[in-house]
């Protein structure tokens, strides 16, 4: 508890000031007390010294009074008469008379022979010897004597003078009692307490009269020693011992003053000071609590703000008033809070938004999908995911650059968001992949939305004054029909999307069968690596014939995979994967060698044929490609002019500089080159001119609609013109009917290839086909 208290800043401040102040005040009080004591002691000393002088004056006055009275008595004629005549009654009455006038306590008359004539204290003493012969001796010597004398336990201040007639006839003595009354008189004028003590030889000190208590008198009596002028200090009482002139006894007066009394005025001041100290301590506690609050309150307010910020609440500013340091600090904190909030908002944006399209990204999409599924579960409604991938987007990127690609993606994003409802989520998952989350939409409704999207994207996109055709494939998967959780739905939508792409049908709704195919593709990939070693790859050959004369010009070698269980696998099913993994180089090397070997065999059989081999864009990056070519040609002794490489237009455009370089080297060793699938790759004339190519193959998508679509016809015609201008041979791919062949012939195309001529055939079948065709041609000529 105490430890906790000490940990708080506020109590530390309070305790510090409290202790400091208490210490300072305490020391001050102690010093003051010391000084007071010293002062008081000094004060008492002075008082006592003054008191002594006053006391002596008083004694002298008394003595003077006595002297005067006794001298007047001695001059009294009647009195002298009575003394001379020993008239005792007259003597006694005159003595009393004169004594009463000055309130004397003792009156006596002593004969010259030192016998008492009369003593007011003791009427029986007449005729006895006077007990104080020294007093008489002193009077004989000095003419009179004064001093104190003891009588029993009482003391008297006496004056003795001779009665002259005119020679001394007797001694007259008056005395005043040394008692409480005298003490009071002394006190009245000196403001000091006084006590008288006396003793006769061998007796202890007896109190004679005092203004102090009996117990204090006892203590003084105890402390008294010889009758000397000394200072006595008895605890609180300081006293001055004054010896008095006495005959046949010791008598002292003790003037005293108590420290308590002397300190009294200081004591009052001290009490006032203690009250002041207590007051200032209380004020200090209150004040320091107040100041400490001033420090700790902003601190805890700021602490509270940081706690809120920790919990993600940046909205509330901290509001502090007070000293300007505090409000400045609060201002800084608020600035910091705003900066953090802004930065966090940006981080959140970066984490959940795709910066290019400003659409939600995959993370946010998955989040929303999960939430939507939870909601749908509870409300028993449906949620559907559309997964969309642009077709051949890679070509746009490769051919026109990433900047154009980005613009296309932005436009696609705009079209998508314009189409779906506000409550739905459109996201860009990455690359050219988009997804749409349709809340409370069944699969059927989703399918129609997907078709609308496909139709919308079919409208050409204008970017940087170019018109581009973009198409998309969409996979549809819905909860609860196709999956219970987000991951499953996404996977199934992906499978459906691939199926749509493969079948080129725009939109496909998921069915379990698709999923199997996708899985199968993945397992194929791992088997592909062994396919070459196990001799599972084959080549088939598709003839290319001259359009005007019908002559067989060469063959295109196309790879097939004779899978042990799955049968013949077409290249579209495994070449893309092989490209992804780089394994395609191994395949290319195998294909080149097999094709060169076959061409050499035909040449040896007296039927030389040019063989075209497809190479992938990855092969362009293979620095050993030329060595692979020359090694094969050498091994099988085939002239380089018998071999032709086909590289797609989009492949060339992906890395034009490298393509130019590679094709130059291929040309140097005498191997020919063809640009494949021309018309789909957005190539520019400038590049084509720089490429060392011999042949241009117009993509079969243009040939398919050649007869029906005048636009395609125009494209094909201009392509043929362009190619001829550059000195290239033009080959039409995918010619499936005679009408197309006829049209191409009219347009001036050089060669054709397609089912109209022949399907791709294995070597044996091709030989049979070629022989039959040669025979047919011969017979038709003859
Ligand atoms: P491609 O180079 O355009 O090959 C021509 C494709 O068109 C072949 O498909 C062929 O069977 C098909 N075809 C021929 N005539 C017609 C026709 O009249 N109508 C239609 N609709 N199609 C026709 P295939 O053999 O399935 O090859 C597909 C693609 O696979 C090829 O397109 C080529 O790009 C790639 N490919 C084939 N063999 C290899 C190879 O050995 N290496 C590499 N890298 N790619 C290859
Ligand atoms: Ca080809
Ligand atoms: Ca082609």
Tab-separated table of N, CA and C in Angstrom, residues 349-439:
chain	number	residue	atom	x	y	z
A	349	UNK	N	-5.294	1.250	-45.897
A	349	UNK	CA	-5.579	1.314	-47.337
A	349	UNK	C	-4.652	0.396	-48.103
A	350	UNK	N	-3.333	0.507	-47.787
A	350	UNK	CA	-2.358	-0.310	-48.503
A	350	UNK	C	-2.594	-1.784	-48.240
A	351	UNK	N	-3.037	-2.074	-47.025
A	351	UNK	CA	-3.230	-3.484	-46.670
A	351	UNK	C	-4.493	-4.058	-47.297
A	352	UNK	N	-5.499	-3.197	-47.506
A	352	UNK	CA	-6.783	-3.733	-47.952
A	352	UNK	C	-7.224	-3.243	-49.325
A	353	UNK	N	-6.409	-2.393	-49.933
A	353	UNK	CA	-6.829	-1.853	-51.229
A	353	UNK	C	-5.778	-2.154	-52.272
A	354	UNK	N	-6.235	-2.338	-53.459
A	354	UNK	CA	-5.296	-2.481	-54.560
A	354	UNK	C	-5.022	-1.074	-55.079
A	355	UNK	N	-3.766	-0.639	-55.008
A	355	UNK	CA	-3.478	0.760	-55.346
A	355	UNK	C	-3.778	1.113	-56.796
A	356	UNK	N	-3.643	0.172	-57.698
A	356	UNK	CA	-3.856	0.485	-59.119
A	356	UNK	C	-5.323	0.776	-59.408
A	357	UNK	N	-6.189	-0.112	-58.969
A	357	UNK	CA	-7.599	0.023	-59.330
A	357	UNK	C	-8.414	0.684	-58.229
A	358	UNK	N	-7.807	0.819	-57.027
A	358	UNK	CA	-8.503	1.316	-55.852
A	358	UNK	C	-9.655	0.400	-55.441
A	359	UNK	N	-9.598	-0.828	-55.907
A	359	UNK	CA	-10.608	-1.803	-55.480
A	359	UNK	C	-10.072	-2.516	-54.232
A	360	UNK	N	-10.952	-3.161	-53.454
A	360	UNK	CA	-10.463	-4.013	-52.365
A	360	UNK	C	-9.485	-5.057	-52.925
A	361	UNK	N	-8.513	-5.454	-52.111
A	361	UNK	CA	-7.580	-6.485	-52.558
A	361	UNK	C	-8.029	-7.869	-52.082
A	362	UNK	N	-7.161	-8.835	-52.286
A	362	UNK	CA	-7.544	-10.215	-51.967
A	362	UNK	C	-7.887	-10.373	-50.482
A	363	UNK	N	-7.065	-9.736	-49.632
A	363	UNK	CA	-7.280	-9.876	-48.191
A	363	UNK	C	-8.675	-9.393	-47.794
A	364	UNK	N	-8.986	-8.178	-48.252
A	364	UNK	CA	-10.280	-7.612	-47.890
A	364	UNK	C	-11.409	-8.441	-48.492
A	365	UNK	N	-11.189	-8.894	-49.740
A	365	UNK	CA	-12.224	-9.692	-50.392
A	365	UNK	C	-12.499	-10.954	-49.577
A	366	UNK	N	-11.417	-11.639	-49.201
A	366	UNK	CA	-11.586	-12.871	-48.420
A	366	UNK	C	-12.306	-12.596	-47.112
A	367	UNK	N	-11.937	-11.484	-46.467
A	367	UNK	CA	-12.605	-11.090	-45.226
A	367	UNK	C	-14.099	-10.943	-45.438
A	368	UNK	N	-14.434	-10.169	-46.467
A	368	UNK	CA	-15.852	-9.892	-46.718
A	368	UNK	C	-16.592	-11.171	-47.079
A	369	UNK	N	-15.883	-12.028	-47.824
A	369	UNK	CA	-16.520	-13.287	-48.219
A	369	UNK	C	-16.843	-14.106	-46.974
A	370	UNK	N	-15.874	-14.158	-46.057
A	370	UNK	CA	-16.096	-14.920	-44.822
A	370	UNK	C	-17.293	-14.369	-44.062
A	371	UNK	N	-17.341	-13.054	-43.937
A	371	UNK	CA	-18.459	-12.427	-43.222
A	371	UNK	C	-19.774	-12.742	-43.936
A	372	UNK	N	-19.755	-12.591	-45.265
A	372	UNK	CA	-20.979	-12.816	-46.043
A	372	UNK	C	-21.470	-14.245	-45.856
A	373	UNK	N	-20.524	-15.187	-45.796
A	373	UNK	CA	-20.934	-16.584	-45.619
A	373	UNK	C	-21.575	-16.770	-44.244
A	374	UNK	N	-20.967	-16.149	-43.229
A	374	UNK	CA	-21.535	-16.251	-41.877
A	374	UNK	C	-22.958	-15.702	-41.853
A	375	UNK	N	-23.120	-14.517	-42.475
A	375	UNK	CA	-24.445	-13.899	-42.503
A	375	UNK	C	-25.426	-14.808	-43.242
A	376	UNK	N	-24.969	-15.328	-44.390
A	376	UNK	CA	-25.846	-16.175	-45.202
A	376	UNK	C	-26.246	-17.437	-44.428
A	377	UNK	N	-25.289	-17.958	-43.645
A	377	UNK	CA	-25.589	-19.157	-42.851
A	377	UNK	C	-26.729	-18.875	-41.903
A	378	UNK	N	-26.665	-17.733	-41.246
A	378	UNK	CA	-27.677	-17.409	-40.240
A	378	UNK	C	-29.013	-17.063	-40.870
A	379	UNK	N	-28.960	-16.364	-42.013
A	379	UNK	CA	-30.226	-15.938	-42.605
A	379	UNK	C	-30.689	-16.890	-43.699
A	380	UNK	N	-29.949	-18.002	-43.832
A	380	UNK	CA	-30.320	-19.017	-44.819
A	380	UNK	C	-30.464	-18.423	-46.214
A	381	UNK	N	-29.525	-17.555	-46.578
A	381	UNK	CA	-29.534	-17.009	-47.934
A	381	UNK	C	-28.280	-17.492	-48.668
A	382	UNK	N	-28.118	-16.992	-49.883
A	382	UNK	CA	-26.995	-17.473	-50.684
A	382	UNK	C	-25.965	-16.368	-50.889
A	383	UNK	N	-24.726	-16.792	-51.168
A	383	UNK	CA	-23.644	-15.868	-51.508
A	383	UNK	C	-22.940	-16.471	-52.711
A	384	UNK	N	-22.596	-15.638	-53.686
A	384	UNK	CA	-21.914	-16.208	-54.852
A	384	UNK	C	-20.651	-15.425	-55.184
A	385	UNK	N	-19.650	-16.181	-55.597
A	385	UNK	CA	-18.377	-15.574	-55.972
A	385	UNK	C	-18.192	-15.710	-57.479
A	386	UNK	N	-17.803	-14.583	-58.120
A	386	UNK	CA	-17.413	-14.658	-59.526
A	386	UNK	C	-15.913	-14.419	-59.582
A	387	UNK	N	-15.198	-15.334	-60.180
A	387	UNK	CA	-13.757	-15.148	-60.326
A	387	UNK	C	-13.473	-14.923	-61.807
A	388	UNK	N	-12.809	-13.803	-62.090
A	388	UNK	CA	-12.650	-13.425	-63.492
A	388	UNK	C	-11.174	-13.266	-63.858
A	389	UNK	N	-10.825	-13.783	-64.994
A	389	UNK	CA	-9.442	-13.632	-65.488
A	389	UNK	C	-9.526	-13.142	-66.924
A	390	UNK	N	-8.721	-12.101	-67.227
A	390	UNK	CA	-8.758	-11.583	-68.595
A	390	UNK	C	-8.029	-12.555	-69.516
A	391	UNK	N	-8.545	-12.709	-70.714
A	391	UNK	CA	-7.904	-13.621	-71.671
A	391	UNK	C	-6.762	-12.888	-72.366
A	392	UNK	N	-5.673	-13.557	-72.516
A	392	UNK	CA	-4.500	-13.052	-73.240
A	392	UNK	C	-4.077	-11.647	-72.789
A	393	UNK	N	-4.310	-11.357	-71.508
A	393	UNK	CA	-3.923	-10.041	-71.033
A	393	UNK	C	-2.406	-9.874	-71.102
A	394	UNK	N	-1.764	-11.020	-70.920
A	394	UNK	CA	-0.310	-11.029	-70.965
A	394	UNK	C	0.191	-10.414	-72.272
A	395	UNK	N	-0.506	-10.728	-73.341
A	395	UNK	CA	-0.096	-10.213	-74.637
A	395	UNK	C	-0.139	-8.693	-74.668
A	396	UNK	N	-1.194	-8.145	-74.107
A	396	UNK	CA	-1.321	-6.687	-74.089
A	396	UNK	C	-0.138	-6.088	-73.340
A	397	UNK	N	0.106	-6.657	-72.173
A	397	UNK	CA	1.215	-6.189	-71.349
A	397	UNK	C	2.544	-6.288	-72.095
A	398	UNK	N	2.754	-7.448	-72.684
A	398	UNK	CA	4.033	-7.696	-73.342
A	398	UNK	C	4.223	-6.784	-74.537
A	399	UNK	N	3.137	-6.632	-75.284
A	399	UNK	CA	3.274	-5.932	-76.552
A	399	UNK	C	3.215	-4.426	-76.381
A	400	UNK	N	2.340	-3.957	-75.519
A	400	UNK	CA	2.111	-2.513	-75.445
A	400	UNK	C	2.731	-1.877	-74.205
A	401	UNK	N	3.264	-2.711	-73.352
A	401	UNK	CA	3.911	-2.160	-72.161
A	401	UNK	C	2.996	-2.178	-70.961
A	402	UNK	N	3.620	-2.136	-69.824
A	402	UNK	CA	2.859	-2.245	-68.576
A	402	UNK	C	1.963	-1.045	-68.335
A	403	UNK	N	2.390	0.109	-68.853
A	403	UNK	CA	1.572	1.295	-68.632
A	403	UNK	C	0.201	1.118	-69.275
A	404	UNK	N	0.204	0.658	-70.516
A	404	UNK	CA	-1.074	0.424	-71.212
A	404	UNK	C	-1.847	-0.666	-70.481
A	405	UNK	N	-1.126	-1.709	-70.074
A	405	UNK	CA	-1.770	-2.800	-69.335
A	405	UNK	C	-2.480	-2.266	-68.106
A	406	UNK	N	-1.804	-1.351	-67.366
A	406	UNK	CA	-2.405	-0.785	-66.162
A	406	UNK	C	-3.672	-0.012	-66.493
A	407	UNK	N	-3.605	0.759	-67.583
A	407	UNK	CA	-4.793	1.541	-67.971
A	407	UNK	C	-5.958	0.627	-68.300
A	408	UNK	N	-5.635	-0.494	-68.987
A	408	UNK	CA	-6.693	-1.461	-69.330
A	408	UNK	C	-7.321	-2.001	-68.051
A	409	UNK	N	-6.459	-2.368	-67.098
A	409	UNK	CA	-6.974	-2.920	-65.840
A	409	UNK	C	-7.869	-1.917	-65.118
A	410	UNK	N	-7.473	-0.646	-65.163
A	410	UNK	CA	-8.284	0.382	-64.504
A	410	UNK	C	-9.660	0.495	-65.148
A	411	UNK	N	-9.643	0.415	-66.492
A	411	UNK	CA	-10.939	0.517	-67.187
A	411	UNK	C	-11.818	-0.684	-66.894
A	412	UNK	N	-11.179	-1.838	-66.856
A	412	UNK	CA	-11.948	-3.049	-66.534
A	412	UNK	C	-12.560	-2.894	-65.140
A	413	UNK	N	-11.735	-2.395	-64.178
A	413	UNK	CA	-12.216	-2.204	-62.805
A	413	UNK	C	-13.413	-1.269	-62.791
A	414	UNK	N	-13.314	-0.182	-63.574
A	414	UNK	CA	-14.423	0.782	-63.629
A	414	UNK	C	-15.689	0.136	-64.162
A	415	UNK	N	-15.516	-0.632	-65.223
A	415	UNK	CA	-16.704	-1.268	-65.822
A	415	UNK	C	-17.349	-2.215	-64.830
A	416	UNK	N	-16.514	-2.964	-64.126
A	416	UNK	CA	-17.043	-3.930	-63.165
A	416	UNK	C	-17.839	-3.238	-62.067
A	417	UNK	N	-17.233	-2.210	-61.464
A	417	UNK	CA	-17.923	-1.551	-60.346
A	417	UNK	C	-19.193	-0.867	-60.827
A	418	UNK	N	-19.194	-0.396	-62.071
A	418	UNK	CA	-20.389	0.242	-62.600
A	418	UNK	C	-21.524	-0.747	-62.776
A	419	UNK	N	-21.181	-2.003	-62.906
A	419	UNK	CA	-22.205	-3.002	-63.229
A	419	UNK	C	-22.858	-3.608	-61.992
A	420	UNK	N	-22.044	-3.882	-60.961
A	420	UNK	CA	-22.617	-4.594	-59.802
A	420	UNK	C	-23.225	-3.606	-58.822
A	421	UNK	N	-24.038	-4.177	-57.907
A	421	UNK	CA	-24.696	-3.321	-56.919
A	421	UNK	C	-23.691	-2.787	-55.904
A	422	UNK	N	-24.078	-1.733	-55.229
A	422	UNK	CA	-23.204	-1.124	-54.210
A	422	UNK	C	-22.895	-2.114	-53.092
A	423	UNK	N	-23.887	-2.936	-52.778
A	423	UNK	CA	-23.717	-3.872	-51.651
A	423	UNK	C	-22.785	-5.031	-52.000
A	424	UNK	N	-22.495	-5.171	-53.284
A	424	UNK	CA	-21.587	-6.251	-53.679
A	424	UNK	C	-20.148	-5.739	-53.633
A	425	UNK	N	-19.222	-6.680	-53.584
A	425	UNK	CA	-17.813	-6.285	-53.515
A	425	UNK	C	-17.096	-6.700	-54.786
A	426	UNK	N	-16.428	-5.722	-55.396
A	426	UNK	CA	-15.583	-6.039	-56.539
A	426	UNK	C	-14.142	-5.880	-56.088
A	427	UNK	N	-13.317	-6.874	-56.381
A	427	UNK	CA	-11.928	-6.809	-55.920
A	427	UNK	C	-10.979	-7.184	-57.040
A	428	UNK	N	-9.747	-6.645	-56.923
A	428	UNK	CA	-8.718	-7.115	-57.839
A	428	UNK	C	-7.795	-8.004	-57.013
A	429	UNK	N	-7.725	-9.254	-57.420
A	429	UNK	CA	-6.970	-10.209	-56.621
A	429	UNK	C	-5.491	-10.167	-56.964
A	430	UNK	N	-5.168	-9.608	-58.121
A	430	UNK	CA	-3.763	-9.567	-58.544
A	430	UNK	C	-3.703	-9.795	-60.037
A	431	UNK	N	-2.678	-9.242	-60.689
A	431	UNK	CA	-2.523	-9.418	-62.137
A	431	UNK	C	-3.795	-9.030	-62.865
A	432	UNK	N	-4.274	-9.934	-63.698
A	432	UNK	CA	-5.512	-9.646	-64.437
A	432	UNK	C	-6.680	-10.422	-63.853
A	433	UNK	N	-6.570	-10.722	-62.551
A	433	UNK	CA	-7.617	-11.511	-61.897
A	433	UNK	C	-8.499	-10.609	-61.042
A	434	UNK	N	-9.813	-10.700	-61.277
A	434	UNK	CA	-10.770	-9.916	-60.504
A	434	UNK	C	-11.765	-10.860	-59.861
A	435	UNK	N	-12.427	-10.376	-58.821
A	435	UNK	CA	-13.468	-11.200	-58.201
A	435	UNK	C	-14.627	-10.309	-57.808
A	436	UNK	N	-15.815	-10.893	-57.859
A	436	UNK	CA	-17.006	-10.158	-57.448
A	436	UNK	C	-17.730	-11.009	-56.423
A	437	UNK	N	-18.119	-10.361	-55.337
A	437	UNK	CA	-18.878	-11.056	-54.303
A	437	UNK	C	-20.317	-10.577	-54.400
A	438	UNK	N	-21.230	-11.500	-54.750
A	438	UNK	CA	-22.634	-11.117	-54.891
A	438	UNK	C	-23.381	-11.582	-53.652
A	439	UNK	N	-23.821	-10.610	-52.861
A	439	UNK	CA	-24.558	-10.938	-51.641
A	439	UNK	C	-25.974	-11.363	-51.990
